[in-house]
Amino acid sequence: MSEPSLPPSQETPSSHAARLGSILLEAGVIDKPGLSRALDRCTQTGEDLPAVLSIIGLLGDEDFLKVVSLKMGLPYFTSLESVMDKAVKELLPEEDCRRMGVIPLSKADDTVTLAMIDPLDEECLAQVRAKLGGQVLPLLTTRAALDKALDHLF
């Protein structure tokens, strides 16, 4: 019997993208017209902001991670397979991981280390905490790294 899926987040992806975008504006790595163009594409396509910024040539994945990591004080990873404990595979269903842009990497006591595309998504973090019944330690990653790790895990 499969685990029930977590409910979808009530916040829109574009509201999360706007908050991440404001971090990038504050850091001076993108300008308002560029952010506006990227946010429009996020809204139209449902793609996440880091992917859009890379696609339209405004900011590469690793530069995005470095800036947001520095501003938020969170570690980041561009490759997850080497830091992933396969025993955590059962913690969250694959479809939830892909939909929410997260992947559990390890569990120690009641704390799960969770790679995320959007660590500002408090609703997602709350859903994961409720599902796992413990603390969540977020870190940053890219959609490409997340998808590759999920393909490797599942």
mmCIF file of C-alpha atoms in Angstrom:
data_model
loop_
_atom_site.group_PDB
_atom_site.id
_atom_site.type_symbol
_atom_site.label_atom_id
_atom_site.label_comp_id
_atom_site.label_asym_id
_atom_site.label_seq_id
_atom_site.Cartn_x
_atom_site.Cartn_y
_atom_site.Cartn_z
ATOM 1 C CA MET A 1 0.000 0.000 0.000
ATOM 2 C CA SER A 2 1.456 3.361 -0.997
ATOM 3 C CA GLU A 3 1.809 6.361 1.283
ATOM 4 C CA PRO A 4 -0.770 9.123 0.839
ATOM 5 C CA SER A 5 0.530 12.146 -1.033
ATOM 6 C CA LEU A 6 1.055 15.441 0.677
ATOM 7 C CA PRO A 7 -1.465 18.145 -0.216
ATOM 8 C CA PRO A 8 -0.374 20.684 -2.810
ATOM 9 C CA SER A 9 1.056 23.934 -1.542
ATOM 10 C CA GLN A 10 -1.413 26.827 -1.402
ATOM 11 C CA GLU A 11 1.218 29.363 -2.418
ATOM 12 C CA THR A 12 1.869 29.751 -6.099
ATOM 13 C CA PRO A 13 5.259 28.961 -7.572
ATOM 14 C CA SER A 14 5.426 32.569 -8.769
ATOM 15 C CA SER A 15 5.158 33.915 -5.186
ATOM 16 C CA HIS A 16 8.123 31.754 -4.195
ATOM 17 C CA ALA A 17 10.030 32.856 -7.292
ATOM 18 C CA ALA A 18 9.362 36.504 -6.459
ATOM 19 C CA ARG A 19 10.788 36.064 -2.960
ATOM 20 C CA LEU A 20 13.886 34.320 -4.317
ATOM 21 C CA GLY A 21 14.140 37.028 -6.964
ATOM 22 C CA SER A 22 14.148 39.749 -4.323
ATOM 23 C CA ILE A 23 17.198 38.083 -2.740
ATOM 24 C CA LEU A 24 18.951 38.212 -6.115
ATOM 25 C CA LEU A 25 17.970 41.863 -6.648
ATOM 26 C CA GLU A 26 19.242 42.773 -3.190
ATOM 27 C CA ALA A 27 22.534 41.033 -3.962
ATOM 28 C CA GLY A 28 22.799 42.978 -7.225
ATOM 29 C CA VAL A 29 23.256 39.910 -9.440
ATOM 30 C CA ILE A 30 20.185 40.619 -11.593
ATOM 31 C CA ASP A 31 18.239 43.761 -12.449
ATOM 32 C CA LYS A 32 14.503 44.474 -12.192
ATOM 33 C CA PRO A 33 13.748 44.102 -15.933
ATOM 34 C CA GLY A 34 15.559 40.755 -16.012
ATOM 35 C CA LEU A 35 13.758 39.529 -12.913
ATOM 36 C CA SER A 36 10.424 40.656 -14.332
ATOM 37 C CA ARG A 37 11.081 38.730 -17.557
ATOM 38 C CA ALA A 38 12.097 35.636 -15.578
ATOM 39 C CA LEU A 39 9.066 35.831 -13.274
ATOM 40 C CA ASP A 40 6.737 36.184 -16.277
ATOM 41 C CA ARG A 41 8.193 32.992 -17.726
ATOM 42 C CA CYS A 42 7.877 31.201 -14.362
ATOM 43 C CA THR A 43 4.204 32.158 -14.245
ATOM 44 C CA GLN A 44 3.576 31.109 -17.842
ATOM 45 C CA THR A 45 5.448 27.810 -17.786
ATOM 46 C CA GLY A 46 5.499 26.709 -14.139
ATOM 47 C CA GLU A 47 9.300 26.369 -14.298
ATOM 48 C CA ASP A 48 11.276 27.267 -11.191
ATOM 49 C CA LEU A 49 13.197 30.536 -11.062
ATOM 50 C CA PRO A 50 16.750 29.120 -11.035
ATOM 51 C CA ALA A 51 16.032 27.094 -14.189
ATOM 52 C CA VAL A 52 14.483 30.087 -15.960
ATOM 53 C CA LEU A 53 17.371 32.380 -15.026
ATOM 54 C CA SER A 54 19.794 29.862 -16.474
ATOM 55 C CA ILE A 55 17.720 29.236 -19.637
ATOM 56 C CA ILE A 56 17.409 32.924 -20.478
ATOM 57 C CA GLY A 57 21.077 33.538 -19.668
ATOM 58 C CA LEU A 58 20.724 35.857 -16.677
ATOM 59 C CA LEU A 59 22.325 33.711 -13.980
ATOM 60 C CA GLY A 60 23.815 30.229 -13.981
ATOM 61 C CA ASP A 61 22.673 27.525 -11.581
ATOM 62 C CA GLU A 62 25.811 27.559 -9.479
ATOM 63 C CA ASP A 63 25.879 31.365 -9.255
ATOM 64 C CA PHE A 64 22.241 31.282 -8.124
ATOM 65 C CA LEU A 65 23.099 28.728 -5.443
ATOM 66 C CA LYS A 66 26.107 30.706 -4.225
ATOM 67 C CA VAL A 67 24.159 33.959 -3.839
ATOM 68 C CA VAL A 68 21.088 32.452 -2.172
ATOM 69 C CA SER A 69 23.258 30.235 0.026
ATOM 70 C CA LEU A 70 25.277 33.211 1.211
ATOM 71 C CA LYS A 71 22.195 35.382 1.829
ATOM 72 C CA MET A 72 20.249 32.642 3.634
ATOM 73 C CA GLY A 73 23.151 30.981 5.417
ATOM 74 C CA LEU A 74 22.305 27.565 3.943
ATOM 75 C CA PRO A 75 24.692 25.064 2.382
ATOM 76 C CA TYR A 76 24.191 24.080 -1.246
ATOM 77 C CA PHE A 77 24.989 21.078 -3.404
ATOM 78 C CA THR A 78 25.233 20.786 -7.174
ATOM 79 C CA SER A 79 25.383 16.991 -6.983
ATOM 80 C CA LEU A 80 23.419 14.969 -4.453
ATOM 81 C CA GLU A 81 24.126 11.306 -5.136
ATOM 82 C CA SER A 82 27.306 11.202 -3.046
ATOM 83 C CA VAL A 83 25.607 12.729 0.022
ATOM 84 C CA MET A 84 22.373 10.743 -0.224
ATOM 85 C CA ASP A 85 21.554 7.828 2.080
ATOM 86 C CA LYS A 86 19.378 5.391 0.107
ATOM 87 C CA ALA A 87 17.721 4.322 3.365
ATOM 88 C CA VAL A 88 15.689 7.555 3.265
ATOM 89 C CA LYS A 89 13.962 6.444 0.068
ATOM 90 C CA GLU A 90 10.882 5.427 2.026
ATOM 91 C CA LEU A 91 10.450 8.761 3.805
ATOM 92 C CA LEU A 92 8.604 10.571 0.994
ATOM 93 C CA PRO A 93 6.973 9.229 -2.163
ATOM 94 C CA GLU A 94 8.752 10.066 -5.414
ATOM 95 C CA GLU A 95 5.786 12.017 -6.776
ATOM 96 C CA ASP A 96 5.765 14.299 -3.695
ATOM 97 C CA CYS A 97 9.508 14.869 -3.997
ATOM 98 C CA ARG A 98 9.240 15.848 -7.668
ATOM 99 C CA ARG A 99 6.161 18.041 -7.181
ATOM 100 C CA MET A 100 7.570 19.907 -4.179
ATOM 101 C CA GLY A 101 11.160 20.107 -5.424
ATOM 102 C CA VAL A 102 12.662 18.262 -2.454
ATOM 103 C CA ILE A 103 14.599 15.102 -1.681
ATOM 104 C CA PRO A 104 15.517 13.681 1.729
ATOM 105 C CA LEU A 105 19.253 13.051 1.945
ATOM 106 C CA SER A 106 19.725 11.605 5.402
ATOM 107 C CA LYS A 107 18.057 11.101 8.753
ATOM 108 C CA ALA A 108 19.686 11.317 12.163
ATOM 109 C CA ASP A 109 17.477 10.901 15.212
ATOM 110 C CA ASP A 110 14.398 13.004 14.449
ATOM 111 C CA THR A 111 16.105 15.354 11.932
ATOM 112 C CA VAL A 112 15.946 14.887 8.167
ATOM 113 C CA THR A 113 18.381 16.731 5.916
ATOM 114 C CA LEU A 114 16.341 17.853 2.929
ATOM 115 C CA ALA A 115 17.666 19.223 -0.370
ATOM 116 C CA MET A 116 15.274 21.835 -1.755
ATOM 117 C CA ILE A 117 14.977 24.068 -4.765
ATOM 118 C CA ASP A 118 13.091 26.697 -2.744
ATOM 119 C CA PRO A 119 14.008 26.864 0.945
ATOM 120 C CA LEU A 120 11.650 29.845 1.323
ATOM 121 C CA ASP A 121 8.641 27.585 0.778
ATOM 122 C CA GLU A 122 7.510 27.445 4.406
ATOM 123 C CA GLU A 123 4.336 25.575 3.502
ATOM 124 C CA CYS A 124 6.357 22.838 1.826
ATOM 125 C CA LEU A 125 8.657 22.630 4.863
ATOM 126 C CA ALA A 126 5.635 22.407 7.172
ATOM 127 C CA GLN A 127 4.127 19.606 5.065
ATOM 128 C CA VAL A 128 7.379 17.663 5.106
ATOM 129 C CA ARG A 129 7.755 18.174 8.884
ATOM 130 C CA ALA A 130 4.196 16.937 9.446
ATOM 131 C CA LYS A 131 4.725 13.916 7.211
ATOM 132 C CA LEU A 132 8.047 12.940 8.788
ATOM 133 C CA GLY A 133 7.183 13.898 12.355
ATOM 134 C CA GLY A 134 10.422 15.644 13.139
ATOM 135 C CA GLN A 135 12.784 18.455 12.293
ATOM 136 C CA VAL A 136 13.887 19.347 8.761
ATOM 137 C CA LEU A 137 17.315 20.757 7.988
ATOM 138 C CA PRO A 138 17.052 22.351 4.507
ATOM 139 C CA LEU A 139 19.845 22.863 2.028
ATOM 140 C CA LEU A 140 19.829 24.272 -1.496
ATOM 141 C CA THR A 141 20.074 22.469 -4.801
ATOM 142 C CA THR A 142 19.094 22.920 -8.441
ATOM 143 C CA ARG A 143 16.220 21.292 -10.325
ATOM 144 C CA ALA A 144 18.749 19.426 -12.495
ATOM 145 C CA ALA A 145 20.599 18.028 -9.460
ATOM 146 C CA LEU A 146 17.333 17.156 -7.745
ATOM 147 C CA ASP A 147 15.930 15.351 -10.804
ATOM 148 C CA LYS A 148 19.179 13.435 -11.297
ATOM 149 C CA ALA A 149 19.206 12.358 -7.634
ATOM 150 C CA LEU A 150 15.545 11.321 -7.767
ATOM 151 C CA ASP A 151 16.196 9.286 -10.918
ATOM 152 C CA HIS A 152 19.119 7.640 -9.106
ATOM 153 C CA LEU A 153 17.081 6.989 -5.939
ATOM 154 C CA PHE A 154 13.863 5.762 -7.509
#
